[in-house]
Amino acid sequence: MSVQVNTKQAEALGGDVEKQAVQGADIFIQSLQNEGVEMIFGYPGGAVLPIYDALYKNPIPHILARHEQGAIHAAEGYARVSGKTGVVIATSGPGATNLVTGIADAMMDSLPLVVFTGQVASAVIGTDAFQEADIVGITQPITKHNYQVKDVNDLPRIIHEAFHIASTGRPGPVLVDIPKNVSNEIFTMAEVKQTEVNLPGYQPTTTPNFLQIQKVAQAIQRAKKPLVLAGAGVLHAKAAQELTEFIEQTGMPITNTLLGLGTIHGEHPQFLGMAGMHGTYAANMAICECDLLINFGARFDDRLTGNLEHFAPNAQVIHIDIDPAEIGKNVPTEIPIVADAKEAIQALLKLSIHTEGIEEWTAHLNGMKEEYPLHYQSEEEGILPQEALEMIHKHTRGDAIVTTDVGQHQMWTAQYYKFNHPDHWVTSGGLGTMGFGFPAAIGAQLAKPKETVVAITGDGGFQMTLQELSLLQESQIPVKVVILNNQCLGMVRQWQQTFYQERYSQSLMPSQPDFVKLAEAYDLEGYKVTSLEEADAVFEKALNSNKPVLIDCRVKQIENVYPMVAPGKGLHEMLGVKP
C-alpha cells in the first residue's frame, strides 16, 4: 500500500518534496527530529520494532542501555544536567513496567522526560495479549500527562504536545503509548505542521503578580531575621546567578534543600549549608529562629521540615513556586506567589531591596557555623566516608558533576562536596531510588562530554544497575564510579542502630563481588583502596583521567551520618551535633 504525499507535507516533514509513503514509525522519528532531540535512551522489543527499523533508516543517536531502568535513569541525568528533555523508549509489557520507577522518580524531582512505550496492537488491547500491560493506567498518578495514540494522524500533534508539557511549567515526565499497528500504519493526513500548542486547560503561570512582589519587598525591609531557602525550582528556572545577586544585594543568609544544592556556591560566605534531616546545625537553627522565610522553588518536603509543628514557628512564610499545588500544601503561607523562580527574582532585583538591622542576626548564624560545624572523628587506620568525599572534592576542585543514589553516601556527599556550579548535582531526592546514581552519571556525561562526572554510590545501590558498565566500555564514556563500600545498606543499618536497638535485620552485606575484577571483566580500569594514602593516589590519578574508571573505596562500616533529625522531631532536635 502507498499514499501520495503532497509537497507541503514533505516539506513539513523535513524530507524532500518527492512523493513518498510515510509510515507512523517514520513520522515518529521525524517528529523527534523536529523537537531537536539529541539522543534517545532505550531498549528494543517486539512492540517497538517498527520504530527501531525507522531509527535504523533515519538515525538519531541511540543509547542502548542494558536494562530499561538504566535507560530512564540515564535520561534523567541527561535532562538534569542539560536542561533539555530526556527521551526514553521501551517495548510493551515488562519493558514499559521496568520504566515505572524512573517515571516516578522524575515526577517527584521535576525532571522533563518524554517516555515512549510500545503497546500491543489496538485490536487486542484489553485481551491480556502477549506482553500487554496497561501502562497508561499504571502511570497516570506519576506523570504530568499521558497519551495512548489511537490514530496515526494524531502522532505529530501528540508528540509536540508531550514535549511542551514535559518542559514547561513545573517540569515532569509525559508518557506516550504507541500500539504497534499505529507504528506500521500509513500516515494520510494532508498536512503536517509544527503549530503552536493549543491546550486551554494547561497554561502555567510564569510571571509573578507585581503587588505580591511588592509585599515581599516590604516584608524583607521589616524583617530582622530573614532567611532564604532555595530549592531545585531555582535550578530548573536557570536562576542561580540571579539568586546570588539577590542575596548579595540584600545581605540575607541562605540555605538549600537537598535538591537545591548548587543554586549558591558551596563556599559562599552567606551560605549556611543544607537544611533538613541531615542538614547543618546553623541551617536548621536559622529556620527555627528566623522571622521571615522566603522559599524559592522548594516544596517543603517532610525530610526538609521535620515535625511541621516546630517548622519555622516564628516566621512569616513567603513561598514562590511555579506549581500552585505546592503552595500552602504543607506549610501555611502568608505571601504566595505562583511564578517562575527566575522571573520572580528578576522582579525583586529591580526593586533594589536592602535590609536594615540584620547584622546581629547574620553574626549569630556565622557564630553557629563556626561553633557547630560538620564533624567526624578521624581514625589511624582505614577510611572514613567523609574523608573520601573531602578527598574527591580536593581532586576535582569542586567542579565535577556528581551523581548519587540514596542513603548515607548521598547525605555525606551533600554535606562534604561543595558545588561551585549549578546543575552539577544529580541525585534522587523525592523518591530516593537505589540504582539511580550510576546510570544518571552516564546521561550526565553524555550531556556534558567535556566535564568530569563522578558517580558516588553505595555497594548496595551499585549492584542494582551495574550492568550499565557495558556502556562505559562500549562507548568509552569517561564516568568515574566511586563505590563507598561499607558492606551494608548504610542508612538502613544506621536506622536499625539508632531506632531498633542494633538489630541489623538484612542490612549487612558481607558477601560481595570483587568489584575490581568486575570492572576488568568489562575491560575497564578498576582500583580497590583501603587506606587514605592509597585513596589519595588513586583519586588523583583516576579523577583526572579521560577514561572510565571504577574505584572500590572500602570505608568504615559502623559510621553514621550526623547531624540527624529523628522522625517526628523538629529541626532544633538534632542528634550528633557536638563532636
XYZ file of C-alpha atoms in Angstrom:
579
model
C 0.000 0.000 0.000
C 1.234 3.513 -0.733
C -0.029 7.025 -0.360
C 0.711 10.172 -2.296
C 2.317 12.811 -0.073
C 1.982 16.378 -1.286
C 4.735 18.992 -1.398
C 3.644 20.842 1.731
C 3.565 17.617 3.717
C 7.026 16.550 2.596
C 8.448 19.967 3.443
C 6.837 19.896 6.866
C 8.322 16.502 7.500
C 11.766 17.812 6.704
C 12.227 15.475 3.745
C 12.455 16.150 0.033
C 9.412 17.006 -1.998
C 9.261 13.773 -3.903
C 6.104 11.773 -3.434
C 6.572 9.063 -0.833
C 4.755 6.721 1.526
C 5.148 7.603 5.177
C 4.539 5.120 7.982
C 3.750 6.040 11.565
C 7.248 4.992 12.648
C 8.786 7.399 10.130
C 6.550 10.187 11.384
C 7.689 9.320 14.909
C 11.367 9.764 14.032
C 10.748 12.969 12.119
C 8.717 14.380 14.988
C 11.620 13.768 17.382
C 13.961 15.489 14.949
C 11.578 18.438 14.789
C 11.791 18.680 18.588
C 15.593 18.848 18.416
C 16.131 15.528 20.177
C 19.871 14.878 20.515
C 19.715 11.274 21.721
C 17.335 8.532 22.761
C 17.835 6.192 25.710
C 16.144 2.871 25.162
C 15.840 -0.868 24.772
C 14.110 -2.557 21.816
C 11.400 -5.201 21.799
C 8.603 -6.575 19.670
C 6.078 -3.751 20.014
C 8.612 -1.080 19.039
C 10.347 -2.920 16.191
C 8.768 -0.670 13.538
C 10.174 2.359 15.379
C 13.613 0.806 15.685
C 13.529 -0.060 11.994
C 12.747 3.574 11.196
C 15.521 4.626 13.564
C 17.925 2.405 11.586
C 16.988 4.216 8.399
C 16.835 7.743 9.900
C 19.356 7.675 12.698
C 19.087 9.708 15.867
C 21.857 8.742 18.311
C 20.530 5.906 20.474
C 21.972 4.803 23.817
C 21.334 1.093 24.250
C 21.067 0.551 27.992
C 21.268 -2.968 29.378
C 18.048 -2.583 31.346
C 15.112 -0.227 30.912
C 15.636 1.187 34.402
C 19.186 2.082 33.411
C 17.836 3.810 30.308
C 15.392 6.035 32.138
C 17.808 6.976 34.930
C 20.363 7.899 32.263
C 17.719 10.070 30.601
C 17.062 11.716 33.970
C 20.754 12.501 34.375
C 20.849 13.904 30.847
C 17.790 16.073 31.498
C 19.034 17.322 34.849
C 22.424 18.448 33.549
C 21.485 19.652 30.062
C 18.203 21.324 30.950
C 16.705 19.611 27.908
C 14.009 16.958 27.751
C 15.233 13.381 28.113
C 13.750 10.846 25.696
C 13.183 7.184 26.539
C 11.739 4.304 24.544
C 10.854 0.778 25.622
C 8.677 -2.026 24.421
C 5.298 -3.068 25.804
C 4.580 -5.085 28.945
C 7.728 -5.719 31.004
C 9.698 -3.179 29.010
C 7.203 -0.485 29.927
C 6.785 -1.558 33.546
C 10.556 -1.556 34.028
C 10.362 2.200 33.442
C 7.869 2.863 36.231
C 10.431 3.561 38.971
C 12.236 6.095 36.794
C 8.981 7.773 35.807
C 8.002 8.142 39.455
C 11.487 9.421 40.258
C 11.302 12.054 37.521
C 7.845 13.120 38.661
C 8.966 13.619 42.256
C 12.081 15.559 41.256
C 10.501 17.572 38.405
C 12.660 16.256 35.567
C 11.438 16.714 31.987
C 11.118 13.371 30.201
C 9.085 12.135 27.269
C 8.718 8.381 27.622
C 7.568 6.331 24.637
C 6.271 2.827 25.211
C 5.267 0.283 22.631
C 1.886 -1.341 23.033
C 0.206 -4.406 21.598
C -1.941 -3.848 18.513
C -5.095 -1.821 19.096
C -7.337 -4.751 18.150
C -6.116 -6.875 21.078
C -5.729 -4.241 23.795
C -7.622 -5.464 26.845
C -7.395 -9.174 25.960
C -4.271 -9.930 28.028
C -2.293 -10.271 24.835
C 1.346 -11.317 24.928
C 3.417 -8.617 26.654
C 0.419 -6.397 27.278
C 0.269 -4.041 30.272
C -1.975 -1.059 30.853
C 0.932 1.355 31.132
C -1.348 4.371 30.739
C -3.353 3.296 33.764
C -0.260 2.299 35.716
C 1.496 5.629 35.179
C -1.435 8.016 35.432
C -0.599 9.052 39.024
C 3.124 9.500 38.288
C 3.127 11.521 35.059
C 2.224 15.105 34.253
C 0.154 13.683 31.428
C -0.008 10.559 29.321
C -1.384 9.542 25.969
C -2.282 6.413 24.057
C -2.170 7.066 20.323
C -5.324 5.795 18.611
C -4.834 7.317 15.166
C -1.510 7.611 13.366
C -2.571 11.038 12.097
C -2.560 12.305 15.701
C 1.033 11.246 16.300
C 2.831 14.504 15.338
C 0.446 16.612 17.421
C 0.708 14.322 20.441
C 4.495 14.249 20.350
C 4.675 18.037 20.066
C 2.272 18.440 22.976
C 4.195 15.892 25.044
C 7.457 17.825 24.732
C 5.686 21.079 25.534
C 4.029 19.699 28.667
C 7.185 17.957 29.903
C 9.382 21.037 29.630
C 7.119 23.914 30.656
C 5.696 24.959 33.987
C 6.921 22.554 36.619
C 8.864 20.029 34.510
C 7.968 16.368 34.649
C 7.517 13.125 32.712
C 4.962 12.628 29.944
C 4.247 9.148 28.589
C 3.132 8.344 25.043
C 1.923 4.773 24.484
C 2.034 3.690 20.818
C 0.269 0.498 19.682
C 2.312 -1.479 17.179
C -0.261 -1.135 14.422
C -0.054 2.677 14.707
C 3.686 2.498 14.043
C 3.007 0.440 10.931
C 0.064 2.382 9.578
C 0.386 4.764 6.650
C 0.165 8.410 7.578
C -2.566 10.018 5.442
C -3.111 13.494 6.825
C -2.840 16.098 4.099
C -0.514 18.410 6.029
C 1.856 18.177 8.985
C 2.901 21.429 10.562
C 4.544 22.104 13.918
C 1.965 24.643 15.018
C 1.585 26.333 18.378
C 0.337 24.020 21.102
C -3.327 24.601 21.878
C -4.026 23.310 25.371
C -6.543 25.646 27.027
C -6.503 23.587 30.226
C -2.735 23.806 30.586
C -1.498 27.377 30.950
C 1.301 27.568 33.542
C 1.744 30.920 35.238
C 5.318 32.168 34.940
C 5.076 35.915 35.583
C 4.703 36.991 39.213
C 1.970 39.277 40.433
C 3.622 42.664 40.954
C 1.562 43.515 44.052
C 2.745 40.281 45.662
C 6.345 41.102 44.736
C 5.930 44.460 46.476
C 4.651 42.666 49.574
C 7.813 40.551 49.562
C 9.967 43.658 49.368
C 8.119 45.229 52.283
C 8.425 42.048 54.339
C 12.177 41.922 53.737
C 12.617 45.516 54.816
C 10.689 44.861 58.055
C 12.458 41.619 58.928
C 15.246 41.411 61.478
C 15.947 37.704 60.986
C 15.274 36.938 57.315
C 16.301 33.688 55.619
C 16.248 32.465 52.028
C 15.505 28.793 51.309
C 16.372 27.772 47.743
C 15.189 24.560 46.125
C 15.506 22.832 42.774
C 12.995 25.214 41.223
C 15.787 27.795 41.064
C 17.911 25.361 39.061
C 15.075 24.386 36.727
C 14.497 28.094 36.086
C 18.239 28.627 35.447
C 18.174 31.364 38.074
C 21.289 30.591 40.155
C 23.046 33.762 39.035
C 20.026 35.915 39.836
C 19.657 34.240 43.231
C 23.286 35.014 44.076
C 22.787 38.645 43.055
C 19.666 38.803 45.214
C 21.247 37.525 48.423
C 24.306 39.699 47.909
C 22.115 42.725 47.304
C 20.036 42.087 50.418
C 22.714 40.530 52.633
C 20.350 37.731 53.672
C 21.653 34.307 54.706
C 20.658 31.347 52.559
C 20.151 27.614 52.948
C 19.398 24.891 50.411
C 17.204 21.864 50.182
C 18.938 18.645 49.138
C 17.924 19.155 45.504
C 18.668 22.865 45.647
C 22.394 22.405 46.204
C 24.315 24.328 43.577
C 21.953 27.301 43.488
C 24.601 29.114 45.514
C 28.360 28.472 45.588
C 29.070 25.903 48.280
C 31.602 28.153 49.948
C 29.730 31.454 49.671
C 30.004 33.335 52.994
C 26.207 33.749 53.256
C 25.547 30.038 52.688
C 24.636 28.105 55.828
C 24.703 24.650 54.261
C 21.908 22.228 53.539
C 18.816 22.182 55.744
C 16.674 19.239 56.801
C 17.067 15.799 58.312
C 20.844 15.737 57.744
C 21.321 19.460 57.386
C 23.817 21.613 59.228
C 23.148 22.942 62.697
C 23.327 26.553 61.501
C 20.861 25.999 58.645
C 18.302 24.163 60.752
C 18.503 26.594 63.641
C 18.183 29.502 61.217
C 14.846 28.061 60.073
C 13.742 27.654 63.685
C 14.707 31.200 64.658
C 14.022 33.301 61.541
C 11.185 35.831 61.432
C 10.915 35.727 57.632
C 11.384 32.650 55.432
C 11.462 33.145 51.656
C 11.121 29.852 49.816
C 12.226 29.923 46.187
C 11.202 26.746 44.356
C 11.139 24.161 47.153
C 8.168 22.018 48.061
C 8.520 21.784 51.860
C 9.204 18.054 51.780
C 8.959 16.196 55.095
C 12.711 15.444 55.055
C 13.259 19.203 54.976
C 10.665 20.275 57.526
C 10.760 17.579 60.193
C 7.825 17.947 62.571
C 5.702 20.678 60.986
C 4.583 21.893 64.407
C 8.141 23.120 65.013
C 8.984 24.275 61.496
C 9.758 27.996 61.208
C 7.462 28.716 64.184
C 8.284 32.424 64.325
C 8.432 33.164 60.611
C 6.272 34.913 58.104
C 6.430 32.470 55.177
C 6.769 33.545 51.562
C 6.531 30.744 49.009
C 7.429 31.342 45.363
C 6.739 28.307 43.173
C 5.631 27.643 39.622
C 3.318 24.867 40.832
C 0.337 26.364 42.685
C -0.472 22.970 44.187
C 2.672 23.152 46.325
C 1.889 26.493 47.935
C 0.207 26.011 51.287
C 0.170 22.222 50.871
C 2.406 21.518 53.851
C 3.328 24.873 55.398
C 0.876 27.778 55.821
C 1.967 30.609 53.518
C 1.268 34.287 54.119
C 2.596 35.634 50.826
C 2.047 33.134 47.989
C 3.500 33.826 44.549
C 2.885 31.494 41.619
C 5.686 32.187 39.163
C 8.862 31.012 37.526
C 11.681 31.486 40.036
C 13.845 33.428 37.601
C 11.118 35.892 36.733
C 10.272 36.354 40.414
C 13.880 37.014 41.427
C 14.392 39.384 38.491
C 11.310 41.331 39.606
C 12.717 41.554 43.133
C 16.125 42.666 41.867
C 14.533 45.592 40.025
C 13.275 46.923 43.358
C 16.856 47.167 44.726
C 15.801 45.847 48.132
C 18.123 46.430 51.071
C 17.832 45.038 54.575
C 18.393 47.018 57.717
C 19.428 45.892 61.163
C 20.204 42.246 60.389
C 23.881 42.415 61.333
C 23.266 40.829 64.725
C 21.323 38.020 63.045
C 23.994 37.234 60.493
C 26.714 37.381 63.158
C 24.697 34.953 65.273
C 24.392 32.493 62.369
C 28.073 32.790 61.479
C 28.876 32.028 65.097
C 26.815 28.842 64.906
C 28.615 27.847 61.700
C 31.935 28.139 63.491
C 30.860 26.551 66.773
C 28.872 23.644 65.311
C 30.467 22.610 62.006
C 30.073 19.252 60.337
C 32.478 16.901 62.078
C 33.829 13.385 62.242
C 36.458 11.593 64.305
C 39.444 10.518 62.230
C 40.986 7.113 62.894
C 44.521 5.834 62.482
C 43.558 3.073 60.076
C 41.059 2.746 57.282
C 38.996 5.382 55.500
C 36.006 7.269 56.779
C 33.419 8.074 54.099
C 33.591 11.765 55.000
C 37.336 11.708 54.365
C 36.789 10.084 50.982
C 34.298 12.802 49.997
C 36.638 15.584 51.063
C 39.386 13.936 49.031
C 37.162 13.716 45.943
C 36.330 17.383 46.374
C 40.008 18.258 46.627
C 40.973 16.401 43.452
C 38.038 17.741 41.413
C 38.291 21.236 42.924
C 34.529 21.302 43.373
C 33.996 21.450 39.614
C 32.772 17.909 38.894
C 29.243 16.838 38.053
C 28.380 14.473 40.902
C 25.606 11.884 40.938
C 24.423 9.624 43.761
C 21.832 7.057 44.701
C 20.051 7.433 48.038
C 21.340 6.756 51.537
C 24.382 7.527 53.622
C 26.704 8.184 50.696
C 24.141 10.649 49.316
C 23.960 12.611 52.562
C 27.733 12.662 53.064
C 28.145 13.899 49.502
C 25.584 16.645 50.076
C 27.400 17.662 53.246
C 31.050 17.469 52.203
C 31.133 18.160 48.463
C 30.957 21.916 47.916
C 29.490 22.648 44.487
C 30.985 25.507 42.525
C 28.391 25.462 39.747
C 24.652 24.988 39.264
C 23.406 21.837 37.525
C 26.365 19.787 38.779
C 24.404 17.862 41.436
C 22.290 14.915 40.264
C 20.594 12.819 42.911
C 17.338 11.003 43.592
C 15.556 13.197 46.121
C 11.833 12.673 46.490
C 11.608 9.007 45.561
C 15.020 8.014 46.950
C 15.883 5.458 44.281
C 18.681 2.966 44.773
C 20.410 2.249 41.474
C 19.845 5.799 40.206
C 23.301 7.303 40.538
C 25.413 5.261 38.128
C 23.158 5.352 35.026
C 22.331 9.001 35.806
C 26.067 9.704 35.583
C 26.122 8.181 32.107
C 23.352 10.506 30.968
C 25.084 13.468 32.611
C 28.374 12.650 30.888
C 26.664 12.377 27.505
C 25.028 15.749 28.128
C 28.332 17.379 29.091
C 31.108 15.300 27.484
C 33.879 17.732 28.453
C 33.021 17.757 32.165
C 34.332 15.402 34.844
C 31.438 13.227 36.022
C 31.710 11.237 39.253
C 29.114 8.661 40.254
C 29.306 8.253 44.032
C 27.336 5.210 45.016
C 26.950 2.642 47.736
C 27.776 -1.014 47.286
C 24.090 -1.904 47.595
C 22.716 0.547 45.044
C 25.530 -0.052 42.569
C 24.616 -3.721 42.317
C 21.130 -2.782 41.133
C 22.283 -1.178 37.859
C 25.911 -2.245 37.453
C 25.127 -3.897 34.122
C 25.380 -0.411 32.612
C 29.172 -0.773 32.870
C 28.767 -2.141 29.342
C 28.044 1.387 28.151
C 31.238 2.774 29.659
C 33.316 0.202 27.828
C 31.310 0.217 24.609
C 31.379 3.971 24.076
C 34.316 4.873 26.324
C 32.148 7.173 28.412
C 34.625 8.527 30.971
C 32.438 8.319 34.071
C 34.343 7.816 37.330
C 32.478 5.355 39.551
C 33.334 5.613 43.256
C 31.762 2.927 45.422
C 31.745 3.928 49.102
C 31.776 0.308 50.124
C 30.777 -0.326 53.735
C 29.421 -3.808 53.003
C 25.954 -2.897 54.177
C 22.843 -0.933 53.358
C 24.233 2.034 55.221
C 21.182 4.150 56.013
C 19.073 1.099 56.813
C 21.809 -0.063 59.188
C 22.040 3.402 60.786
C 18.306 3.458 61.483
C 18.444 -0.052 62.871
C 21.271 1.002 65.157
C 19.512 4.182 66.278
C 15.869 3.132 66.483
C 15.872 -0.704 66.538
C 18.441 -1.464 69.252
C 21.110 -2.588 66.756
C 19.007 -5.375 65.307
C 20.657 -5.418 61.896
C 17.975 -7.336 60.065
C 19.072 -7.998 56.456
C 21.125 -4.804 56.192
C 24.640 -6.278 56.305
C 26.111 -7.493 53.017
C 29.419 -9.254 53.708
C 29.226 -11.323 50.510
C 30.007 -9.174 47.502
C 31.542 -9.499 44.061
C 35.108 -8.388 43.553
C 34.292 -5.012 42.013
C 37.790 -4.594 40.566
C 37.548 -7.920 38.752
C 34.056 -6.924 37.650
C 35.466 -3.753 36.105
C 38.170 -5.794 34.408
C 35.527 -8.161 33.050
C 34.055 -5.139 31.274
C 37.559 -4.160 30.106
C 37.628 -1.131 32.427
C 40.203 0.147 34.885
C 39.420 -0.809 38.469
C 41.063 0.005 41.799
C 40.484 -1.067 45.384
C 41.601 1.316 48.120
C 41.676 0.581 51.838
C 43.802 3.415 53.258
C 43.909 7.186 52.951
C 47.300 7.018 51.269
C 46.012 4.613 48.617
C 42.860 6.636 48.151
C 44.701 9.915 47.677
C 46.971 8.475 44.994
C 44.170 6.636 43.172
C 41.755 9.579 43.270
C 44.403 11.928 41.915
C 45.101 9.587 39.001
C 41.582 8.402 38.268
C 39.643 11.652 38.657
C 41.960 13.422 36.244
C 41.848 10.606 33.688
C 39.965 10.800 30.405
C 38.911 7.151 30.716
C 36.120 5.396 32.622
C 37.324 4.141 35.996
C 35.806 2.188 38.887
C 37.115 2.672 42.437
C 36.088 0.306 45.217
C 36.704 2.521 48.247
C 36.439 0.434 51.406
C 35.110 2.642 54.217
C 34.230 2.087 57.852
C 31.016 0.119 58.253
C 29.699 1.436 61.561
C 29.728 5.132 60.773
C 26.657 7.356 60.905
C 25.524 10.487 59.109
C 25.226 13.378 61.526
C 23.584 15.718 62.314
C 20.314 13.834 62.134
C 16.746 14.833 62.913
C 14.851 11.768 64.095
C 11.378 11.062 62.690
C 8.723 13.117 64.446
C 11.229 15.611 65.817
C 11.694 19.270 65.000
C 14.722 20.703 63.242
C 16.016 22.040 66.556
C 16.185 18.499 67.984
C 19.241 17.284 66.084
C 21.291 14.256 67.078
C 25.075 14.183 66.774
C 25.698 17.915 66.705
C 28.613 18.113 69.131
C 31.907 16.280 68.436
